[in-house]
Structure formats: C-alpha cells, structure tokens
Coordinates of C-alpha atoms in Angstrom, one line a residue:
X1 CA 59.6 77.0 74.4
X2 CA 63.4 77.5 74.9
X3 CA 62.3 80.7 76.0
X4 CA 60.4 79.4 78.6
X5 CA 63.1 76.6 80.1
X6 CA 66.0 79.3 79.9
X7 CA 63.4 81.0 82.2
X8 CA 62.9 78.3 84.6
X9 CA 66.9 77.5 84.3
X10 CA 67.8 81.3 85.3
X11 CA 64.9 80.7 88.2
X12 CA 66.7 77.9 89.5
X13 CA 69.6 78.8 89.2
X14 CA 69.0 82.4 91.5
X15 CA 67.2 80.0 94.1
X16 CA 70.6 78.1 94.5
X17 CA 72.2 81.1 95.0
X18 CA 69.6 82.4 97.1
X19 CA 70.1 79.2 99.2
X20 CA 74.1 79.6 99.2
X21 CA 74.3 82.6 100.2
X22 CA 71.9 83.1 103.0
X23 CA 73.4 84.4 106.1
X24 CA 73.3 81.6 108.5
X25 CA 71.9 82.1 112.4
X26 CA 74.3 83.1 114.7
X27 CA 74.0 81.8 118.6
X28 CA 76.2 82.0 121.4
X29 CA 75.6 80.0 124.6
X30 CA 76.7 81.4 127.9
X31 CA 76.1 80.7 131.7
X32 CA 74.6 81.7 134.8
X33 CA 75.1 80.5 138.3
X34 CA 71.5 80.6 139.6
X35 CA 68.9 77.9 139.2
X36 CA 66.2 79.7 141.2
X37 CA 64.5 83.0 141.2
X38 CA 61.1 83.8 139.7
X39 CA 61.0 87.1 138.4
X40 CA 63.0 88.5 135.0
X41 CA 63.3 91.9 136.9
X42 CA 66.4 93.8 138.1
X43 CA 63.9 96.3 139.9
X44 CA 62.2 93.8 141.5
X45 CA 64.6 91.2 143.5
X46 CA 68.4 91.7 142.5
X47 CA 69.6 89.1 144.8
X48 CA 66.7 86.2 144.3
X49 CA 66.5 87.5 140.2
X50 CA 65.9 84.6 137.6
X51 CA 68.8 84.4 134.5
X52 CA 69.8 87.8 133.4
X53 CA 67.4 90.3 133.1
X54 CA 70.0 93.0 132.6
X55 CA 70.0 91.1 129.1
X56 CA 66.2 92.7 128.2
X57 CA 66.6 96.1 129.9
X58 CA 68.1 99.2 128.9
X59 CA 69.8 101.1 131.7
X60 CA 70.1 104.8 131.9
X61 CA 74.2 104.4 131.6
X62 CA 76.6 101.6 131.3
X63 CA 80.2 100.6 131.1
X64 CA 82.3 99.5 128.5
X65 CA 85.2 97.2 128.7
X66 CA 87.7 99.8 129.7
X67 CA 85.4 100.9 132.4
X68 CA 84.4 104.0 130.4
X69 CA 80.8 105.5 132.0
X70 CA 78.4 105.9 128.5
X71 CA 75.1 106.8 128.2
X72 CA 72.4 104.2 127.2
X73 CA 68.7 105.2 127.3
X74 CA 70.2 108.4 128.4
X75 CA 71.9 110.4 125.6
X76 CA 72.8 112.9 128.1
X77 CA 73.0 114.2 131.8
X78 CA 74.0 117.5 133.8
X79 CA 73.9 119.2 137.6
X80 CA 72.6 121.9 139.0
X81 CA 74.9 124.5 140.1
X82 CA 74.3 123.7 143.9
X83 CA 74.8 119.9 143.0
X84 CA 71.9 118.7 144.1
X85 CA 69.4 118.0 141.2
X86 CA 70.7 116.0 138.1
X87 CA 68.6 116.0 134.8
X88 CA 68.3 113.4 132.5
X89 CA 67.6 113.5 128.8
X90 CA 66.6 110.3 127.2
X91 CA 67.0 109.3 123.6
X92 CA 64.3 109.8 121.0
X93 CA 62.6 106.7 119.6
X94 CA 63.6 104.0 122.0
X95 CA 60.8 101.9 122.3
X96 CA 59.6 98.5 124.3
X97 CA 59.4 95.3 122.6
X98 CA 55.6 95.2 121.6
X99 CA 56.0 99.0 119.9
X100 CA 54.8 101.2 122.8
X101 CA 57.2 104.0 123.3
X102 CA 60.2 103.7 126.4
X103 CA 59.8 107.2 128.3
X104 CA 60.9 108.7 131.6
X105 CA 57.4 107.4 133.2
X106 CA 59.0 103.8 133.1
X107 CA 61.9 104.7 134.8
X108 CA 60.3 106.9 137.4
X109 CA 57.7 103.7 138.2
X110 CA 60.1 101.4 138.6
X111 CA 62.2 103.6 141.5
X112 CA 58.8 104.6 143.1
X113 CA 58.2 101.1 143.1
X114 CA 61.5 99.7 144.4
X115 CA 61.2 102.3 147.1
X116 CA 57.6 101.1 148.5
X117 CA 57.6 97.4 147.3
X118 CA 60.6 96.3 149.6
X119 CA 63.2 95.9 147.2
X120 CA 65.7 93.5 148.3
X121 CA 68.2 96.4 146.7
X122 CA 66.8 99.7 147.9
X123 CA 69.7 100.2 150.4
X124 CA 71.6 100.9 147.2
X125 CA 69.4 103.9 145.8
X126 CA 69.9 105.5 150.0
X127 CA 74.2 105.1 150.5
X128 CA 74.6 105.2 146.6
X129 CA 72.3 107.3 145.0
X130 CA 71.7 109.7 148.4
X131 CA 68.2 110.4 147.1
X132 CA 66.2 112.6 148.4
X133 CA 63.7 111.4 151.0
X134 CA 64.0 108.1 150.0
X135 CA 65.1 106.1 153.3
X136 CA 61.9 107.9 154.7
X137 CA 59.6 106.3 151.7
X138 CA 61.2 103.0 152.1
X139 CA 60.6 103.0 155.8
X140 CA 56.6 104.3 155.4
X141 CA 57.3 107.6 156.9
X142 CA 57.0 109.8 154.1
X143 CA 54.4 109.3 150.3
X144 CA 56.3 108.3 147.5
X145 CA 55.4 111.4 145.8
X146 CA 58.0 113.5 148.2
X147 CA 60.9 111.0 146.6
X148 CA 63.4 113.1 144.7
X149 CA 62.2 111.8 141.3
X150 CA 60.8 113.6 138.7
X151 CA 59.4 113.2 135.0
X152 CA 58.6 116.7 133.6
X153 CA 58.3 115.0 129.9
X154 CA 58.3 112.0 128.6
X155 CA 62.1 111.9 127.4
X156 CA 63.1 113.7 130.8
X157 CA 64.2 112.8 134.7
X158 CA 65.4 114.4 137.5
X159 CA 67.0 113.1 140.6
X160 CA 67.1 115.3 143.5
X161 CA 69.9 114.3 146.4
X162 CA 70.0 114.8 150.0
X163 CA 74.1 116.1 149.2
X164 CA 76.0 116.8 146.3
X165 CA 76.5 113.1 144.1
X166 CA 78.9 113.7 141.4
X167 CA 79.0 110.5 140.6
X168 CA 75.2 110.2 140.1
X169 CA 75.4 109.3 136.3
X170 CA 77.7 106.1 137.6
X171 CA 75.2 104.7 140.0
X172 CA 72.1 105.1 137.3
X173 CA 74.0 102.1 135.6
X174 CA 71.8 100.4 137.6
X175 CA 68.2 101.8 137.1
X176 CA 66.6 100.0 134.2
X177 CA 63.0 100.6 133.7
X178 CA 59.9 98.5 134.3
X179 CA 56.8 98.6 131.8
X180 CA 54.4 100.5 133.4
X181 CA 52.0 99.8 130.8
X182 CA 52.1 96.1 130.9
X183 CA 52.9 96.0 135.3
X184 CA 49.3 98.0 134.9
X185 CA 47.5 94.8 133.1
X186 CA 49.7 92.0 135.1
X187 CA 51.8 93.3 138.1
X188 CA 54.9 92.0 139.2
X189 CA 54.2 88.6 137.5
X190 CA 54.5 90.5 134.1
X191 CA 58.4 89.4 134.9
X192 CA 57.3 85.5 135.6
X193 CA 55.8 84.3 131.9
X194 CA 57.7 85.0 128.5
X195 CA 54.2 85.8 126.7
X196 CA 54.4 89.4 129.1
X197 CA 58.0 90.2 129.4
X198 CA 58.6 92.9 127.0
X199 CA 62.0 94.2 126.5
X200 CA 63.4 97.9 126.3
X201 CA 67.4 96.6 125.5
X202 CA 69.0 95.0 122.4
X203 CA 67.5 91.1 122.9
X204 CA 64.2 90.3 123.6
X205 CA 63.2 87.0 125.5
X206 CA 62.3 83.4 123.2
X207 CA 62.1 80.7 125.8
X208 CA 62.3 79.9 129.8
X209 CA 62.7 76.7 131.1
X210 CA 61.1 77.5 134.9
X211 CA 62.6 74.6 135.9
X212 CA 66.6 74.9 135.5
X213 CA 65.9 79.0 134.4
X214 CA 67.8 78.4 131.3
X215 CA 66.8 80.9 128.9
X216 CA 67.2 81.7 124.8
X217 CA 67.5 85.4 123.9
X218 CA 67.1 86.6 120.3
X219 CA 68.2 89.9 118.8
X220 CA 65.5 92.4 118.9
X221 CA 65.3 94.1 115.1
X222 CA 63.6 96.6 115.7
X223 CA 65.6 98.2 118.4
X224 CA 67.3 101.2 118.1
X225 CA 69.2 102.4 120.8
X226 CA 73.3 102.1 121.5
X227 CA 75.0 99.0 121.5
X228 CA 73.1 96.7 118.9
X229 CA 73.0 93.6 119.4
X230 CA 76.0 91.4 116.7
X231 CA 74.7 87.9 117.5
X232 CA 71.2 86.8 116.5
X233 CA 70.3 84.4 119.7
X234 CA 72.4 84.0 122.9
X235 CA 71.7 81.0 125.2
X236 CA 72.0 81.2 128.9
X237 CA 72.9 78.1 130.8
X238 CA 73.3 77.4 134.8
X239 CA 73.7 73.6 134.6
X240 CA 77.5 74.7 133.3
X241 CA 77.8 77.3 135.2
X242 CA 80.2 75.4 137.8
X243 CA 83.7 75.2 136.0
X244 CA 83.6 71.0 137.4
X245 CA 80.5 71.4 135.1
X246 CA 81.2 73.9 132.5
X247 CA 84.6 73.1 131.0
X248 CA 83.8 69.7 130.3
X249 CA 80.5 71.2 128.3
X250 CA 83.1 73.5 126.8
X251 CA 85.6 70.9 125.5
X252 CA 82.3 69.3 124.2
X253 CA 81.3 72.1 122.3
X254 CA 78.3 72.8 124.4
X255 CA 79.0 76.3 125.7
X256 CA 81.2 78.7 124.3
X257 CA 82.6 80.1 127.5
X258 CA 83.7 78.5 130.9
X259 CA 85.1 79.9 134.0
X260 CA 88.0 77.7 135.3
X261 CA 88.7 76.6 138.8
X262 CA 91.9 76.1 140.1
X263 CA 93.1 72.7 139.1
X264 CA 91.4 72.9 135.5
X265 CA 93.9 76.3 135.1
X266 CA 97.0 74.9 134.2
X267 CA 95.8 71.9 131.7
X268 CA 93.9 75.1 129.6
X269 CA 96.8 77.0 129.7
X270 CA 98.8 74.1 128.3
X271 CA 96.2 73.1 125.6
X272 CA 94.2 76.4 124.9
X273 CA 96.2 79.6 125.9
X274 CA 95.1 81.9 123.4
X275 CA 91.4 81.1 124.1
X276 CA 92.4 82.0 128.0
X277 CA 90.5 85.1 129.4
X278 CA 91.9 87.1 133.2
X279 CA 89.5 89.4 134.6
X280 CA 89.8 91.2 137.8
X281 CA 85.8 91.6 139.6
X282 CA 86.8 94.7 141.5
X283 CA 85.5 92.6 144.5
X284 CA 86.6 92.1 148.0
X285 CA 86.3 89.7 150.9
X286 CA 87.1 90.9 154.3
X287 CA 87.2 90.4 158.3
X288 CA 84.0 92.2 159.9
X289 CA 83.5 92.7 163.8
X290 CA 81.0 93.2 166.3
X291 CA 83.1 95.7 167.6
X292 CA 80.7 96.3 170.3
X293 CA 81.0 92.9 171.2
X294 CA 84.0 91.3 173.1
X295 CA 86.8 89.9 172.1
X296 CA 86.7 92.3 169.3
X297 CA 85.5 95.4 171.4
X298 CA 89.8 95.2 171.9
X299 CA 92.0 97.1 169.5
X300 CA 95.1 94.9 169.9
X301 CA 92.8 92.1 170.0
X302 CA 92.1 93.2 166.1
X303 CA 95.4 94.4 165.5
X304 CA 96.9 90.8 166.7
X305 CA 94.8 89.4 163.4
X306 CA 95.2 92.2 161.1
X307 CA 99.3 91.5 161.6
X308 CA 98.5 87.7 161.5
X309 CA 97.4 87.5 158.5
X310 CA 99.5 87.0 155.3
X311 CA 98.0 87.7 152.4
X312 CA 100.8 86.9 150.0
X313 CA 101.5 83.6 150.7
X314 CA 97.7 82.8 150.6
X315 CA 97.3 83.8 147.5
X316 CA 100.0 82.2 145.9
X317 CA 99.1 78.7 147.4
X318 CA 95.8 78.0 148.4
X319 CA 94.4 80.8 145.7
X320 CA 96.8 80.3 143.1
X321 CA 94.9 81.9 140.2
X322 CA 92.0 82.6 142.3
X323 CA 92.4 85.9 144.2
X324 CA 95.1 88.6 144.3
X325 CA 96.3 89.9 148.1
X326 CA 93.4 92.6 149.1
X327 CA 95.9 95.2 150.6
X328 CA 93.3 97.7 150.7
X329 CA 89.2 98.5 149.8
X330 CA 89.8 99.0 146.5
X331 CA 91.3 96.6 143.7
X332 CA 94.2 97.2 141.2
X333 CA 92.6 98.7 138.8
X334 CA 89.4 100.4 140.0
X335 CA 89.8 103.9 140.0
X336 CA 91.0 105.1 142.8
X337 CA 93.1 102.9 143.9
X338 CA 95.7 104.1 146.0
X339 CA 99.0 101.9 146.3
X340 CA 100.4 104.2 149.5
X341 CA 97.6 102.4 151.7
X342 CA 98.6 98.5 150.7
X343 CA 101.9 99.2 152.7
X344 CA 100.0 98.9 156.0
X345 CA 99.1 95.7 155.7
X346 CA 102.0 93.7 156.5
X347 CA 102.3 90.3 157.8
X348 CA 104.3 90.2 161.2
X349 CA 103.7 87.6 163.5
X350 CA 105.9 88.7 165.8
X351 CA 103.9 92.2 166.4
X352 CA 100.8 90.3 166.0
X353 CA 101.6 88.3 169.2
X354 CA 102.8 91.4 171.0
X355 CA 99.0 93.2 170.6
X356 CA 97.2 89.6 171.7
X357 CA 99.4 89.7 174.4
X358 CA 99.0 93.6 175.2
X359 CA 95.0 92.8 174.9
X360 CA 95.5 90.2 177.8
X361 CA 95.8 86.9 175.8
X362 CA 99.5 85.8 176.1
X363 CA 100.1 83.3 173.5
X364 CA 96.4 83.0 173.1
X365 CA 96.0 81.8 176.7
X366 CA 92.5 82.9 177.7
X367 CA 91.4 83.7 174.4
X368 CA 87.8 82.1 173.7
X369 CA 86.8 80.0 170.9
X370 CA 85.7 82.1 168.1
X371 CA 83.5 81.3 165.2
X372 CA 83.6 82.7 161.7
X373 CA 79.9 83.3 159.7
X374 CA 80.3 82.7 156.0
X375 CA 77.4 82.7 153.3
X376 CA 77.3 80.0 151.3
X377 CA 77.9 81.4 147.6
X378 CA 79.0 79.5 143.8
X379 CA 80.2 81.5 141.2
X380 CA 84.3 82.6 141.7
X381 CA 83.8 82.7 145.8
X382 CA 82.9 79.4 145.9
X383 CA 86.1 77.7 145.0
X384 CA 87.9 80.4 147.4
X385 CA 86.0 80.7 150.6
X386 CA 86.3 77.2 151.9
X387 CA 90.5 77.1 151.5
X388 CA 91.1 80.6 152.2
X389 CA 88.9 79.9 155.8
X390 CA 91.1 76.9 156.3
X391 CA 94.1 78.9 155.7
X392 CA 93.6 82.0 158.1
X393 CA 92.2 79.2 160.7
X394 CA 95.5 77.5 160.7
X395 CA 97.4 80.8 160.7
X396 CA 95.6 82.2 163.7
X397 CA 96.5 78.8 165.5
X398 CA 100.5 79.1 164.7
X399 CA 101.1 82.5 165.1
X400 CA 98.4 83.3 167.9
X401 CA 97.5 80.3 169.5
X402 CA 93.3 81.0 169.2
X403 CA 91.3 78.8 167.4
X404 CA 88.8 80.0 165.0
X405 CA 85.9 77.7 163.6
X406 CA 83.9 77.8 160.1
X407 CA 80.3 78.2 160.2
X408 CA 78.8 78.4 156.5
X409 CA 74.8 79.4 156.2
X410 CA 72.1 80.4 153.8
X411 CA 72.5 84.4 152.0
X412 CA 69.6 85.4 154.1
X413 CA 70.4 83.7 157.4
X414 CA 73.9 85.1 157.0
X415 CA 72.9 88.7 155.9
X416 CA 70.1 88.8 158.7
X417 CA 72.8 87.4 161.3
X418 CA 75.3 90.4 160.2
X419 CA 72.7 93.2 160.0
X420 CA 71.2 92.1 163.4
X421 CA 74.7 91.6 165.0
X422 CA 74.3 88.0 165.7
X423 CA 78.0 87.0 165.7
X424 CA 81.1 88.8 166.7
X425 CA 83.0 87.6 163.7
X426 CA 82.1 87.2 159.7
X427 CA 83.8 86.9 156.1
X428 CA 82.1 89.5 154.5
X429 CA 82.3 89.6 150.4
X430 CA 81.4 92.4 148.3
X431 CA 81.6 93.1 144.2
X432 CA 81.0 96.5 142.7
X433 CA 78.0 98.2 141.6
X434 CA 79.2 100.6 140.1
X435 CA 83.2 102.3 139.5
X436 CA 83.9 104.9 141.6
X437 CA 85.6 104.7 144.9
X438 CA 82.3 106.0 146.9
X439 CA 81.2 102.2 146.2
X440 CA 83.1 100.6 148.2
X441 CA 83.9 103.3 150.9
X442 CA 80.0 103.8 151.2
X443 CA 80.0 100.1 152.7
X444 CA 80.9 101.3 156.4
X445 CA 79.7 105.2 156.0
X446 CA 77.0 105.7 158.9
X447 CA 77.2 102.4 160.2
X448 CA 76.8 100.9 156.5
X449 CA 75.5 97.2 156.5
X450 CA 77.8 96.7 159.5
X451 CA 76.8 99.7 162.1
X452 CA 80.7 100.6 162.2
X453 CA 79.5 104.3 163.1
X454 CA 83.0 105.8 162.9
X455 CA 82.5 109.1 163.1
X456 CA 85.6 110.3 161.9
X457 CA 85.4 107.9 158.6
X458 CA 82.0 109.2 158.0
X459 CA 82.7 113.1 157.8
X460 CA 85.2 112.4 155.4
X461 CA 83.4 110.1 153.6
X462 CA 80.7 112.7 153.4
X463 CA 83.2 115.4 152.2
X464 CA 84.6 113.2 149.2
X465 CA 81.5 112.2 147.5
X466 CA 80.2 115.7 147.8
X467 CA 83.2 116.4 146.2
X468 CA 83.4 117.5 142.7
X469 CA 87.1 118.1 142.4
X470 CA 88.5 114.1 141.4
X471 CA 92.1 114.5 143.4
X472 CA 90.6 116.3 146.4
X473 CA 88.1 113.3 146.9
X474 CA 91.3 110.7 146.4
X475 CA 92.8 112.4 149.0
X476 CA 89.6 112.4 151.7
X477 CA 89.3 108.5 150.8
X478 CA 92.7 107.7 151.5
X479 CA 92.1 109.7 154.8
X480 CA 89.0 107.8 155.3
X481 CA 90.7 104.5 154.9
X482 CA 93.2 105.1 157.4
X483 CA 90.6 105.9 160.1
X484 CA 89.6 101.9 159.0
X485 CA 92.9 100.3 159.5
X486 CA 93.8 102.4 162.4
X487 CA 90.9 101.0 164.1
X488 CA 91.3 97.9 162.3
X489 CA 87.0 98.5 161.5
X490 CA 88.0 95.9 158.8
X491 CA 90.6 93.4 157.5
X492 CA 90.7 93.0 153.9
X493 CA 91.8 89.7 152.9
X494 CA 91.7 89.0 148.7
X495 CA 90.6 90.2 145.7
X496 CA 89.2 88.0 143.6
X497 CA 90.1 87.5 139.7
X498 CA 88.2 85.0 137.3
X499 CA 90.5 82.8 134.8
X500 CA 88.0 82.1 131.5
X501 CA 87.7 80.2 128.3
X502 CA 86.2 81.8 125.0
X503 CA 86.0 80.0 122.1
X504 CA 87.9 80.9 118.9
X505 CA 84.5 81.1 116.7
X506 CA 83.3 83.7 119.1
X507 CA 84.5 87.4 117.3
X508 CA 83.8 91.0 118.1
X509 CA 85.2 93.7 120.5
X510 CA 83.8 92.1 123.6
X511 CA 86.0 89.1 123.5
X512 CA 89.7 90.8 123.2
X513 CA 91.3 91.8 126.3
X514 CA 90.7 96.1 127.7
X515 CA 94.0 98.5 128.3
X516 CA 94.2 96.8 131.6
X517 CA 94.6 93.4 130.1
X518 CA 91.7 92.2 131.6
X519 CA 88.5 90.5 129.9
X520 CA 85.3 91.3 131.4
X521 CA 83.5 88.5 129.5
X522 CA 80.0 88.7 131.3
X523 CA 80.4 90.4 134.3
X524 CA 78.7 93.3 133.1
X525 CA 76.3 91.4 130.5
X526 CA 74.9 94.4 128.9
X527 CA 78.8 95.0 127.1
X528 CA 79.6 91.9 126.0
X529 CA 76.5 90.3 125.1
X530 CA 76.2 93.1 122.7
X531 CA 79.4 93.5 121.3
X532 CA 80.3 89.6 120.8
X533 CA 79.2 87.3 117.2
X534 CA 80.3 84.1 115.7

C-alpha cells in the first residue's frame, strides 16, 4: 500500500511539472491596411489581394533585412552563356500544406495563368521579368505554350527572356506558386474559403473574418523549407492599421506594432524610444506629364516647376518624419544609388521664373489653371499626399504665379486616367518590387506606364539591364537618368520613410535594426514574420 501511494505521489507530482513547464503559445498580432479583397492569392490580384497572402506562399527567392537576394523554394539558379535562359533548381521535400509535394508544375501554372487570366500585375513579368513571348500571350496573340517557361522535372524551371536579365533571380521574389492540384478541384475561389487554401510557406491559414479580412496564421510544423517560422500564431489586423487607430490599440496592448503619423512621433519618442523602429520603403512620389499635351508639351514650362520646387524645406515642415527629399529615382540606400544626380535638383525660384517666362507665361500671366490627379491611398502615403499637394500648390503660386488644383480619385479611375492620358498633370507614387536599379528605371523604359517614349532613355536603359558587368550598368543608369531630368520626363518630389513601434516582448532578428539602420518590420512580410517570437 505505501508502494502504491508513493506511486500516485511521484504521478502527481510529474503532472505538476508537466503543467509548469509546458511551453506556452506564442502570438504576435500585426496589421494590414486593406479591408477588402477576396482572394488569398498574390498570382491572382496584387493590387485588390485580401490580408497577406505572401504570409502562406513560398517564393522562388526573397530578401532579408539587409537587402541580401536568398533563395527560398529555389536552393539554386544559373544563366546560359548567351544570357538568355535562367534555370531553376528547387529544393527537395518542400511540400503544400495537405502533404502533396510543391514542384516546378505549381510555379509554371500560376505564371501561365497570370499571363492569360488578366492579372492585374502581368505588366511586371513583361518590363521586369522581359519574358519571352509573354506580352503576346497576355494580349491573345500568341498560346501560352510559346511563353518562355519551362518545367523539365518536377524540382526544375526555366525562364527564357526576350534580352539578357541578370537580375532575373531578383524579380522571381515575386513568383510564388499556386496549387495546381487543388485550382483543378475549385478554381480561383480555392483562394476565397480557409477549408481550400493550402499553404506552401512557413504558416498555414486558421481563421478569416470576410468581413473586416482580419486573419490568424499558425505555424505550419511540418514545413521544411528556409526561414522557419519562431512564433506559433501571428494575427493580422486592418482595423489598426491607421496609426489614429493603431497606436492607441498599441498603448492598449492590442497589437504589438504601430506605424506612427506625424504628430503621434514625438510623444513615442519621448515615452518609448527604444521600442521606435525607422525604415526607408525605397519608394517614390513624382510629377508625371502629358507631355504631348500643352502646357507641358513646353520644356521651360517643365523646367519652371522642376526649379520651383523645394524639396528640402518640404520635408522638414509639412513631412517632418514622413518623407526624405526625392533628389533622384532611386532612394538612399537602394542599390544603386547615385549621389552625383541629386545635385540637379535645386530649388531656384529665380531660374524657375526665367523658364515660365521664356515658355511665354511672364509671371504666370496667361498660364491656365492646371489640375493635379492623385489616387487616393492609406498606409504611409496617406498622411503625406494631402500636405505635400498643399505645399507645392502654394509654392507654384509664390514663386510662379500659376495655380494648381487637387483632384483626389479611386486606384482604378486614377490608373485608367494616367494610362489613357486623361490629364496633363498627376502625382504619381511608386514602391519597389524588387532591389535593383532596373525597378525603378524600367517605370518610363518604352513608354512604361506613362508612354514617355524617350528614345534616348530607352537604348540605355536596354543596354544596362542586359548588362552583366554591375559598374558598367551604374554608369548607363546614371546616363539614363539624365536624359529624364534634361527633359524634365519627371519630377521626383519625396521619398517616403515609415516611423514604427515594436513591442519589447517581441524578440528575434527581425525586430533589431539592418547595417543601414533601418527596420523593415513588415514591409517584406515573408522576413520578418518568420524571423520574429515573443
């Protein structure tokens, strides 16, 4: 008998420790700044997408924090000697959620897809990814079998390009793969229900409230490729999305990270500086014209803004903490960029008035009524666009004498307007895709999304990115650039930077500030997401 209750003593007794020493469920809760969108699918609608699918898939590549290209699904890449087919090994063993193996056929569908389905994106895979034949698929003049794709084996690809890309493996950061064998059973609504969703990345999908598309991710365990997932669940959350919104939740404890608007700045740095986060987007905002179109059809009519403008004293007042002065294309920071081209954008009011009045507008006398299109946008543009509009209007009207007025409008009434060449005028805003100069520069190459069609910026263009030598393709984009700003194509105006708030509790590499000093947080969600825990 004394046995038997020093038994049941040592029993209880490793229960209690049992119970003390389980591992308790980690969660993180993050944001979003989209309510709408239906489908969980990056290769279906990028700009209408619902939450964060990036969170589910696995892309061929990614970057880390300091902006270093490394291989996800793909464990390695190389070029053909004429530089015009890449192949693409994937890893062994990667698998979708539900156990059915991840191979080359899932990325091949989902570009064939893209490419025939009308992919609100497919532009990207044509001035980006220069694949072969594909602006004649998207169009319906040529099958989708003649697209340079290719999946000789299941853990191989190959991309064929119209020119030499050799900075291919950066823009397949953005192909993730689509289920074939599920799309098969359910088609693009496979992406619309959480029972169908499977995942091929590091979380898997728990729950999806359709109504505010706030979603619960949980750590996949049986995944196996790179960058494991530290945290066990990860919350995403638009309703605190807005900083008005979000740094209240934050001080709450409701969210564990907030962006910060421009008043809420200097109270956080007061109360909570080492919890502060800086991160550059590698974005810019810019003057666009109809160039065809009159006033702007005038060079000195463009030159009289570009020398109008003064960036420094914009951002140091009305974007305080907001935006850095946008000099040139390309950011501090992204590689590439080239500090000799910021020192033609100087503010001089005094030449600016000398090129209106060369262009036949003395003092602005004569000079019609212009109006500035603007999309209407949250996130980090949305506490800059209003003030920095408000600033270059009044600017325009002291140093030039021309009035400009502020028409805001819907992303798609805005992006058909510019594409159809509906305005003479528009604030144009655009974020990275991927780092390498040809991003940005491949904007305005061949008429780009503005039909530009400067011919001399598009043969050097066309030289760089074919170029495999890094300094010799510096050199054409700097070249390129100043066939821009000598025909003033363009007038970049800011860059914009994200102040942030991370919680204390929340550990791991993700959270601690790159070489640069700056914090991605979730710009790129794949990163952090997988390399944050509390």
């Amino acid at each position: 008998m004394k046995h038997m209750f020093k038994l049941a003593g040592l029993l209880a007794a490793g229960l209690m420790m049992g119970q003390g020493s389980a591992v308790a469920e980690t969660s993180i809760t993050g944001f979003h700044d989209s309510t709408s969108g239906t489908y969980m699918d990056y290769m279906k609608t990028v700009y209408a997408r619902a939450g964060k699918p990036e969170l589910l898939q696995l892309p061929l590549t990614a970057f880390d924090k300091e902006y270093d290209l490394v291989g996800l699904a793909a464990e390695s890449w190389s070029q053909s000697d004429d530089g015009l087919t890449w192949t693409i090994n994937l890893r062994d063993n990667l698998t979708w959620s539900d156990g059915q193996p991840l191979t080359s056929a899932d990325y091949l569908f989902s570009l064939q897809r893209a490419a025939t389905s009308g992919y609100d994106f497919a532009w990207y895979w044509d001035f980006a990814g220069g694949i072969k034949n594909w602006k004649l698929v998207t169009e319906g003049t040529a099958d989708v079998s003649e697209l340079g794709l290719g999946a000789p084996d299941a853990h191989t690809l190959t991309v064929t390009t119209e020119t030499a890309k050799p900075y291919l493996p950066s823009v397949v950061s953005l192909w993730y793969p689509v289920p074939k064998h599920i799309w098969d059973q359910h088609g693009d609504d496979y992406a619309a229900n959480v029972d169908t969703l499977v995942s091929s990345g590091a979380f898997k999908l728990d729950s999806w409230e359709k109504s505010t598309n706030k979603m619960v991710f949980s750590k996949r365990a049986d995944y196996n490729g790179p960058w494991p997932a530290m945290v066990d669940k990860v919350t995403i959350d638009p309703s605190v999305g807005a900083p008005e919104v979000g740094f209240p939740a934050y001080l709450a404890g409701d969210t564990d990270l907030t962006n910060l608007n421009a008043g809420q700045i200097p109270f956080a740095e007061a109360k909570f500086k080492e919890q502060l986060r800086t991160n550059a987007i590698f974005a810019v905002s810019y003057f666009s014209f109809d160039l065809d179109a009159e006033p702007f059809n005038n060079l000195d009519v463009r030159k009289a803004l570009w020398y109008a403008v003064d960036r420094d004293e914009m951002t140091s007042t009305v974007l305080k903490n907001l935006a850095i002065p946008a000099k040139s294309l390309l950011a501090p920071g992204f590689p590439g960029y080239n500090e000799e081209l910021t020192k033609h954008a100087t503010f001089d009011p005094e030449k600016a008035r000398e090129h209106l009045a060369k262009a036949g507008y003395p003092n602005g006398e004569g000079f019609p009524t212009v109006e500035v299109w603007y999309r209407k946008q949250g996130g980090y543009n949305g506490a800059i666009t209003s003030p920095m509009l408000q600033y270059l209007q009044a600017e325009f009207k002291e140093h030039l004498g021309i009035q400009m007025d502020i028409k805001v409008m819907s992303m798609e009434e805005w992006m058909d307007s510019l594409l159809n060449k509906k305005n003479s005028l528009f604030l144009a805003p655009y974020e990275f895709d991927y780092l390498d100069p040809s991003n940005f520069y491949g904007i305005f190459y061949n008429g780009g999304r503005h039909s530009h069609h400067l011919a001399s910026y598009d043969e050097l263009v066309a030289q760089a990115d074919s170029n495999p030598d890094w300094d010799a393709r510096l050199g054409l984009y700097e070249e390129a650039e100043m066939e821009l700003i000598n025909n003033v194509s363009i007038i970049p105006l800011m860059h914009p930077i994200t102040t942030s708030l991370i919680k204390n509790e929340v550990k791991g590499d993700g959270t601690s500030p790159n070489a640069l000093g700056f914090s991605p947080l979730d710009a790129r969600v794949t990163y952090f997401y997988t390399h944050v825990t509390k």
